[in-house]
CSV table of C-alpha atoms in Angstrom, one decimal:
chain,number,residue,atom,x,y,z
A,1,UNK,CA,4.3,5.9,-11.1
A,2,UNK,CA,4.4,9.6,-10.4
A,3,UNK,CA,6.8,11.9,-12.3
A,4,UNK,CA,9.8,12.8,-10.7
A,5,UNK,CA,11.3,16.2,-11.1
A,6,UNK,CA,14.8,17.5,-10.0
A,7,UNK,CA,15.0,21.5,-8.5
A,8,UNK,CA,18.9,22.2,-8.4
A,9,UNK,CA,18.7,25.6,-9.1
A,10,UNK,CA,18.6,27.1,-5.0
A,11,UNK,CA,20.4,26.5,-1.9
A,12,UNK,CA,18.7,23.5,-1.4
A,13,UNK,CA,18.4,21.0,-4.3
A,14,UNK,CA,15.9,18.5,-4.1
A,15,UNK,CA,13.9,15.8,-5.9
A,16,UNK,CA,10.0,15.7,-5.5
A,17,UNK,CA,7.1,13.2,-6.6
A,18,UNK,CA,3.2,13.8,-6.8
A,19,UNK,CA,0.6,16.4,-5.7
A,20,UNK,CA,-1.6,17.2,-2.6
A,21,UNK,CA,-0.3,16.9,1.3
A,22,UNK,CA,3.4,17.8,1.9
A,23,UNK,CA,5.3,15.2,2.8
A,24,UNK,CA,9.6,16.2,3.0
A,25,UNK,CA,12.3,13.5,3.6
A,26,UNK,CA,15.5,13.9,5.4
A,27,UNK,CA,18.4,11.2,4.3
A,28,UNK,CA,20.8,10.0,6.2
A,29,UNK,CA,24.9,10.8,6.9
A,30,UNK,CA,25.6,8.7,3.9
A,31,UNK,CA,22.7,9.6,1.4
A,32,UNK,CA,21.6,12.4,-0.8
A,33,UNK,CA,17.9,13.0,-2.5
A,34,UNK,CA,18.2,9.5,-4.5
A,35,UNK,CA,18.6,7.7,-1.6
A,36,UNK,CA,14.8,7.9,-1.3
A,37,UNK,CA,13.1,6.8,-4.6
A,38,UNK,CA,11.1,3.7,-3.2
A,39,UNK,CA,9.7,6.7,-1.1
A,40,UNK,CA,9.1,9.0,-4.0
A,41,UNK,CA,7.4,6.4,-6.3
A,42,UNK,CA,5.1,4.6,-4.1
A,43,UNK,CA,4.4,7.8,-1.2
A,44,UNK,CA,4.4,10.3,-4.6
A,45,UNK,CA,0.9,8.2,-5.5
A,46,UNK,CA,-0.9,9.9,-3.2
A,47,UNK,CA,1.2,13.3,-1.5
A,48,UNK,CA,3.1,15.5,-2.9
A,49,UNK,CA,7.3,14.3,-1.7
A,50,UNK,CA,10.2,16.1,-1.4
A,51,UNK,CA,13.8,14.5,-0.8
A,52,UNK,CA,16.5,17.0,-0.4
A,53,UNK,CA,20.1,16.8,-0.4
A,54,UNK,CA,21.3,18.3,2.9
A,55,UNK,CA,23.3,21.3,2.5
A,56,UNK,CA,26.7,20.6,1.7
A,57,UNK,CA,25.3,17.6,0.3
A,58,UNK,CA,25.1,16.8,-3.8
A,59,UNK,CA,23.9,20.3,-5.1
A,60,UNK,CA,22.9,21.8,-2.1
A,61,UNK,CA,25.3,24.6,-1.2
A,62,UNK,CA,27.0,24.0,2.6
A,63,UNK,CA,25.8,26.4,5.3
A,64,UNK,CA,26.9,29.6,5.4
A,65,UNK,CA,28.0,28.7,9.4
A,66,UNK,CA,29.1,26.0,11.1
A,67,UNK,CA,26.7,22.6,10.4
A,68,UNK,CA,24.9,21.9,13.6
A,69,UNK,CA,21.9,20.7,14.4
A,70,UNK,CA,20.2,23.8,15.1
A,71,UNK,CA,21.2,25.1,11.6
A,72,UNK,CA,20.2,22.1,9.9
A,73,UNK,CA,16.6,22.7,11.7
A,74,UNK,CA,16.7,26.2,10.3
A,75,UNK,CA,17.7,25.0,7.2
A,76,UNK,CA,14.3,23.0,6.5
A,77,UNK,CA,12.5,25.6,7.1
A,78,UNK,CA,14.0,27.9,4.5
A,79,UNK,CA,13.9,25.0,2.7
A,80,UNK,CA,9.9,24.7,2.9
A,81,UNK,CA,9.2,28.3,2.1
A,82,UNK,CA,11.5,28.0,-1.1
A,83,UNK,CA,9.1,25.3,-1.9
A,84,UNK,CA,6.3,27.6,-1.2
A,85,UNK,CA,4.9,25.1,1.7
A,86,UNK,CA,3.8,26.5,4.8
A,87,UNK,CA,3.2,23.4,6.8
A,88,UNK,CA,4.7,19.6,6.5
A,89,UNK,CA,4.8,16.2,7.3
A,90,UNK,CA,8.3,15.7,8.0
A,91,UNK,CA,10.3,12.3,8.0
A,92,UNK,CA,14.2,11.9,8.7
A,93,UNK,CA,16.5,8.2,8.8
A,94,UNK,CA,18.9,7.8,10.8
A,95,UNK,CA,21.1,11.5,10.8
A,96,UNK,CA,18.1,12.6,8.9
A,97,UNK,CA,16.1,11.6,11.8
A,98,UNK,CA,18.0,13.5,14.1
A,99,UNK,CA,17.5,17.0,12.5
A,100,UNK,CA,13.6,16.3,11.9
A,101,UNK,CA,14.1,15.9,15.8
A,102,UNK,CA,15.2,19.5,16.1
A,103,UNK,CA,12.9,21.0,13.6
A,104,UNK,CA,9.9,19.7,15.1
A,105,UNK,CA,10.9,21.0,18.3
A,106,UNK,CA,11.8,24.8,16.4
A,107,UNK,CA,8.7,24.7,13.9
A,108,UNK,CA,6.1,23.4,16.0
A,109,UNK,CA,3.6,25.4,14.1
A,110,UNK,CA,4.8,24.1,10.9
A,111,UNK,CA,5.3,20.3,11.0
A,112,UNK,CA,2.3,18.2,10.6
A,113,UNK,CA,3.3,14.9,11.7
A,114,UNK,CA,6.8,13.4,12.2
A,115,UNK,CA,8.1,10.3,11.5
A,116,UNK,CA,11.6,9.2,12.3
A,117,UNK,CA,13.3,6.5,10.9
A,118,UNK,CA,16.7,4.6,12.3
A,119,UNK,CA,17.7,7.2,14.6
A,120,UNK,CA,18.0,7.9,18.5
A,121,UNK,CA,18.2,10.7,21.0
A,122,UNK,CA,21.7,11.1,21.4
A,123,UNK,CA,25.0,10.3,19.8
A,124,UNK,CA,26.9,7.3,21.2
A,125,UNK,CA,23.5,6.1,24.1
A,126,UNK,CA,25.0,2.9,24.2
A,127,UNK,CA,28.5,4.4,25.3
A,128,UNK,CA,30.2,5.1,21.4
A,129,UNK,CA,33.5,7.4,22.3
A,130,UNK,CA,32.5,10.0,20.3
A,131,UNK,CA,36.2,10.8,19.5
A,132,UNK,CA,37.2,7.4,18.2
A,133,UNK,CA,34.2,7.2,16.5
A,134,UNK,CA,34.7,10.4,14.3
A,135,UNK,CA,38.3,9.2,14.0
A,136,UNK,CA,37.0,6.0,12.3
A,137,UNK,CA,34.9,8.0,9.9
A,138,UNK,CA,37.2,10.9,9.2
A,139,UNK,CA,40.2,8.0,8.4
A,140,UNK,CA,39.3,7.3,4.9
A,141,UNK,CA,39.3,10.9,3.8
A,142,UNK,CA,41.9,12.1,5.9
A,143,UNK,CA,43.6,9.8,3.7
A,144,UNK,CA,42.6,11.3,0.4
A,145,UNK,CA,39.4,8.8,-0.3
A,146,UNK,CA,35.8,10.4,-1.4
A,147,UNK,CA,32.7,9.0,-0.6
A,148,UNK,CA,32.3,7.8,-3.5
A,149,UNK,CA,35.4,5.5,-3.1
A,150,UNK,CA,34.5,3.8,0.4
A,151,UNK,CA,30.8,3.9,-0.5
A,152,UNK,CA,30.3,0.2,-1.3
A,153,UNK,CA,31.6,-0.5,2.0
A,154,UNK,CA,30.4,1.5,4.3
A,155,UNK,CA,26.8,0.5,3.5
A,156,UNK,CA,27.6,-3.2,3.0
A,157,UNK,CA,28.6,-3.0,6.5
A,158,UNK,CA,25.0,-1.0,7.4
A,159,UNK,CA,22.6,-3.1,4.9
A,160,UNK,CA,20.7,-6.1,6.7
A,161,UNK,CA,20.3,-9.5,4.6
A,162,UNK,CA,16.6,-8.2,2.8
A,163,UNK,CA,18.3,-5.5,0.9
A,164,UNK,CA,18.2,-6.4,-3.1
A,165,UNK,CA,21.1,-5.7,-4.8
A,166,UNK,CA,19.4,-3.1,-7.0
A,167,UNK,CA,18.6,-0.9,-3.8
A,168,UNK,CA,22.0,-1.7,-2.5
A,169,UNK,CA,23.1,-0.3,-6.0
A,170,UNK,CA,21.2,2.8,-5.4
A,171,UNK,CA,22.1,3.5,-1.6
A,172,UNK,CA,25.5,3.5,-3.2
A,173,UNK,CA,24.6,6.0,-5.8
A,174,UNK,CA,23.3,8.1,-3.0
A,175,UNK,CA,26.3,8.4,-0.9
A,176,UNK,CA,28.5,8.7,-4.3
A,177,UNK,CA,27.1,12.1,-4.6
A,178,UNK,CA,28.6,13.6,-1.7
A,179,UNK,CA,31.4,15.6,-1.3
A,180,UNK,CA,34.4,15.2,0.9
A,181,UNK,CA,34.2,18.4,2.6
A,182,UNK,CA,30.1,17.8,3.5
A,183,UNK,CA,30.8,14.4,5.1
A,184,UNK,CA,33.6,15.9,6.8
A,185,UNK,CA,31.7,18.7,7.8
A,186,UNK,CA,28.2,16.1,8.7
A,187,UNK,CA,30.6,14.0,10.8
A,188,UNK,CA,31.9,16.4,12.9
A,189,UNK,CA,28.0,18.2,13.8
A,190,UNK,CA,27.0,14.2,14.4
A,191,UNK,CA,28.9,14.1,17.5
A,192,UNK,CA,27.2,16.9,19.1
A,193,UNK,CA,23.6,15.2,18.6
A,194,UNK,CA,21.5,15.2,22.0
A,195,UNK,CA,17.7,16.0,21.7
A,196,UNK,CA,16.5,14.6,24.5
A,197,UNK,CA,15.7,18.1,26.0
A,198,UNK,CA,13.8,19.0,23.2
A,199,UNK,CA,11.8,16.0,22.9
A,200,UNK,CA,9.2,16.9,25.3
A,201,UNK,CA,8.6,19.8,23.5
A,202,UNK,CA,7.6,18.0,20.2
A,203,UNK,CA,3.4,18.5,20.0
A,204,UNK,CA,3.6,16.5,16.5
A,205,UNK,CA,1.7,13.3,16.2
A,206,UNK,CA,5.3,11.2,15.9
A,207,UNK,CA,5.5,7.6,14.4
A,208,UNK,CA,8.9,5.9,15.0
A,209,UNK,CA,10.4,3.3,13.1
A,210,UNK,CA,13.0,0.9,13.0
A,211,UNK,CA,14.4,-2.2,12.1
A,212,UNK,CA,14.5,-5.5,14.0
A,213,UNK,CA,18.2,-5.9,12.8
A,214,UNK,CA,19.2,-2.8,13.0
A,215,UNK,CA,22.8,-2.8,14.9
A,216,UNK,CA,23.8,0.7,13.7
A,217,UNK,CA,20.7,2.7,16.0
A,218,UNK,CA,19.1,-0.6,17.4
A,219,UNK,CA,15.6,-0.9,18.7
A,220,UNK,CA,16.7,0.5,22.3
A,221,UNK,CA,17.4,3.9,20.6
A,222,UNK,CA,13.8,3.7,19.0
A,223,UNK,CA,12.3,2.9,22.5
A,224,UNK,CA,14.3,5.7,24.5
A,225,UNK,CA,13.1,8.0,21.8
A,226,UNK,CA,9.5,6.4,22.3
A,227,UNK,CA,9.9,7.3,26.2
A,228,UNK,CA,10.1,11.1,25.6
A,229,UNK,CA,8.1,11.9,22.8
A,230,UNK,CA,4.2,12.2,24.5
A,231,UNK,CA,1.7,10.4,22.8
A,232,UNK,CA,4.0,8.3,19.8
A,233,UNK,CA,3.7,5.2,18.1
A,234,UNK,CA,7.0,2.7,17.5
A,235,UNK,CA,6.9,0.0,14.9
A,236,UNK,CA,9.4,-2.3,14.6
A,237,UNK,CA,10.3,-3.7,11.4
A,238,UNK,CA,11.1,-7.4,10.4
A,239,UNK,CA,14.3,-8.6,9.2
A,240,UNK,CA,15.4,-4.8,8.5
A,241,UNK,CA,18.5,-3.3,9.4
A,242,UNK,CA,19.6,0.3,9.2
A,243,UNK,CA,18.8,1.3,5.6
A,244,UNK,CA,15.4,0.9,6.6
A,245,UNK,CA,13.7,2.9,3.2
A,246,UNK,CA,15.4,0.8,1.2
A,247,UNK,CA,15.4,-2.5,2.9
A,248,UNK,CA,11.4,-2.5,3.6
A,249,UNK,CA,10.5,0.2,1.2
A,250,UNK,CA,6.8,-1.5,1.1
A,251,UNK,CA,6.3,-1.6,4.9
A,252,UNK,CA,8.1,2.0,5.3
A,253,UNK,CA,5.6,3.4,2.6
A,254,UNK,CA,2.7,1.6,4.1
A,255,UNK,CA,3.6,2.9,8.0
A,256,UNK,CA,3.9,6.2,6.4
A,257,UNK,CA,0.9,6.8,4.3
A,258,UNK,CA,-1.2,5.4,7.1
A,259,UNK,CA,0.1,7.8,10.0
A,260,UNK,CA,0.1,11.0,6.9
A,261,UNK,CA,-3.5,9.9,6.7
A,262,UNK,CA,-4.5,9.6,10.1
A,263,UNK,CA,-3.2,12.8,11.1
A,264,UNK,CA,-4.8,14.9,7.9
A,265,UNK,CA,-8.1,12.9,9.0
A,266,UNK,CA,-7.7,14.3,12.5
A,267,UNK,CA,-6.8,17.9,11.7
């Protein structure tokens, strides 16, 4: 297993694994840097992998602005140059997903490949009131609960029936580290999401993943996604749900590695 080493000491914090091809990871609404270790042991074999935590998000500072998706694209970038890396492979899950969406279309010079995880074109495709929604999610803090309170179960309620209890366990840790004021903040920019202008724009060899059980962005979001992005590859998963990187960490890895090396062959 690769060495893992923690950088907490710019904007963005992150957590990397391994040498060779950039790979970075983009976690979810609910997650943080550790949300991705299956990704950082078994991908960190062979690439050098970065997991951040989004800014706002455990020791990342928040944006200097307002949190949009536009300045969460930006932020990746400034992200990669404090890392010294001029070009990426970029992969995102489900909100993660939806800012690799608007970096690839930003960066297209930068990103190498894509791969998106869990994640759709647009908030609320299958008719979600985005009020209510953020109304649901705001609730528990609104009430004077952090993450780290309502952790357990808000990701019980995402998990699908593969999910050990160990990874469960460490999706939990993930969202633990977040603060009230960057879930607020993340909530609030979610709502906005619609890429689907962008997505013919993205030139990036894309691979798109998701999980058969998925009910959070189901396989329809995977396929409208498939519909705009030119030339990309959908896989769907077995007996996964949304926490897809932890659920089928093997599969995920594999489906990763295989499209990292296919493009780097290629280029």
């Amino acid at each position: 297993m690769p060495s893992v080493t923690d950088v907490s000491h710019h904007d963005v914090a992150w957590r990397e694994a391994g040498d060779g091809v950039p790979v970075l990871l983009l976690h979810g609404l609910g997650g943080s840097r550790i949300a991705w270790e299956p990704q950082l042991a078994g991908l960190g074999e062979s690439f050098r992998v970065a997991a951040w935590d989004m800014p706002g998000y455990g020791e990342s500072a928040p944006l200097a602005g307002e949190t949009t998706f536009d300045a969460l694209a930006a932020a990746v970038g400034r992200w990669a140059d404090t890392m010294d890396v001029e070009s990426f492979h970029l992969c995102g899950i489900s909100m993660g997903g939806m800012i690799a969406q608007y970096a690839a279309a930003a960066h297209p010079e930068r990103i190498r490949s894509l791969t998106l995880l869990s994640t759709s074109p647009k908030f609320g495709l299958d008719g979600t009131d985005p009020d209510q929604w953020r109304a649901r999610r705001l609730a528990p803090l609104d009430a004077g609960e952090q993450p780290a309170d309502f952790a357990h179960r808000v990701l019980r309620g995402l998990a699908g029936p593969a999910l050990t209890e160990e990874a469960f366990d460490q999706q939990v840790a993930a969202m633990r580290r977040i603060s009230a004021g960057g879930l607020r903040r993340s909530v609030n920019c979610l709502v906005h999401h619609d890429s689907r202008g962008l997505l013919a724009s993205i030139t990036a060899p894309t691979l798109l993943l998701v999980g058969e059980l998925d009910e959070e962005t189901p396989p329809t979001y995977t396929e409208a996604l498939h519909q705009r992005i030119a030339g990309s590859t959908m896989q769907v998963i077995p007996d996964a749900g949304h926490l897809l990187s932890a659920e089928a960490p093997d599969a995920v890895n594999d489906a990763i590695a295989a499209h990292v090396t296919a493009v780097e062959a290629g280029s």
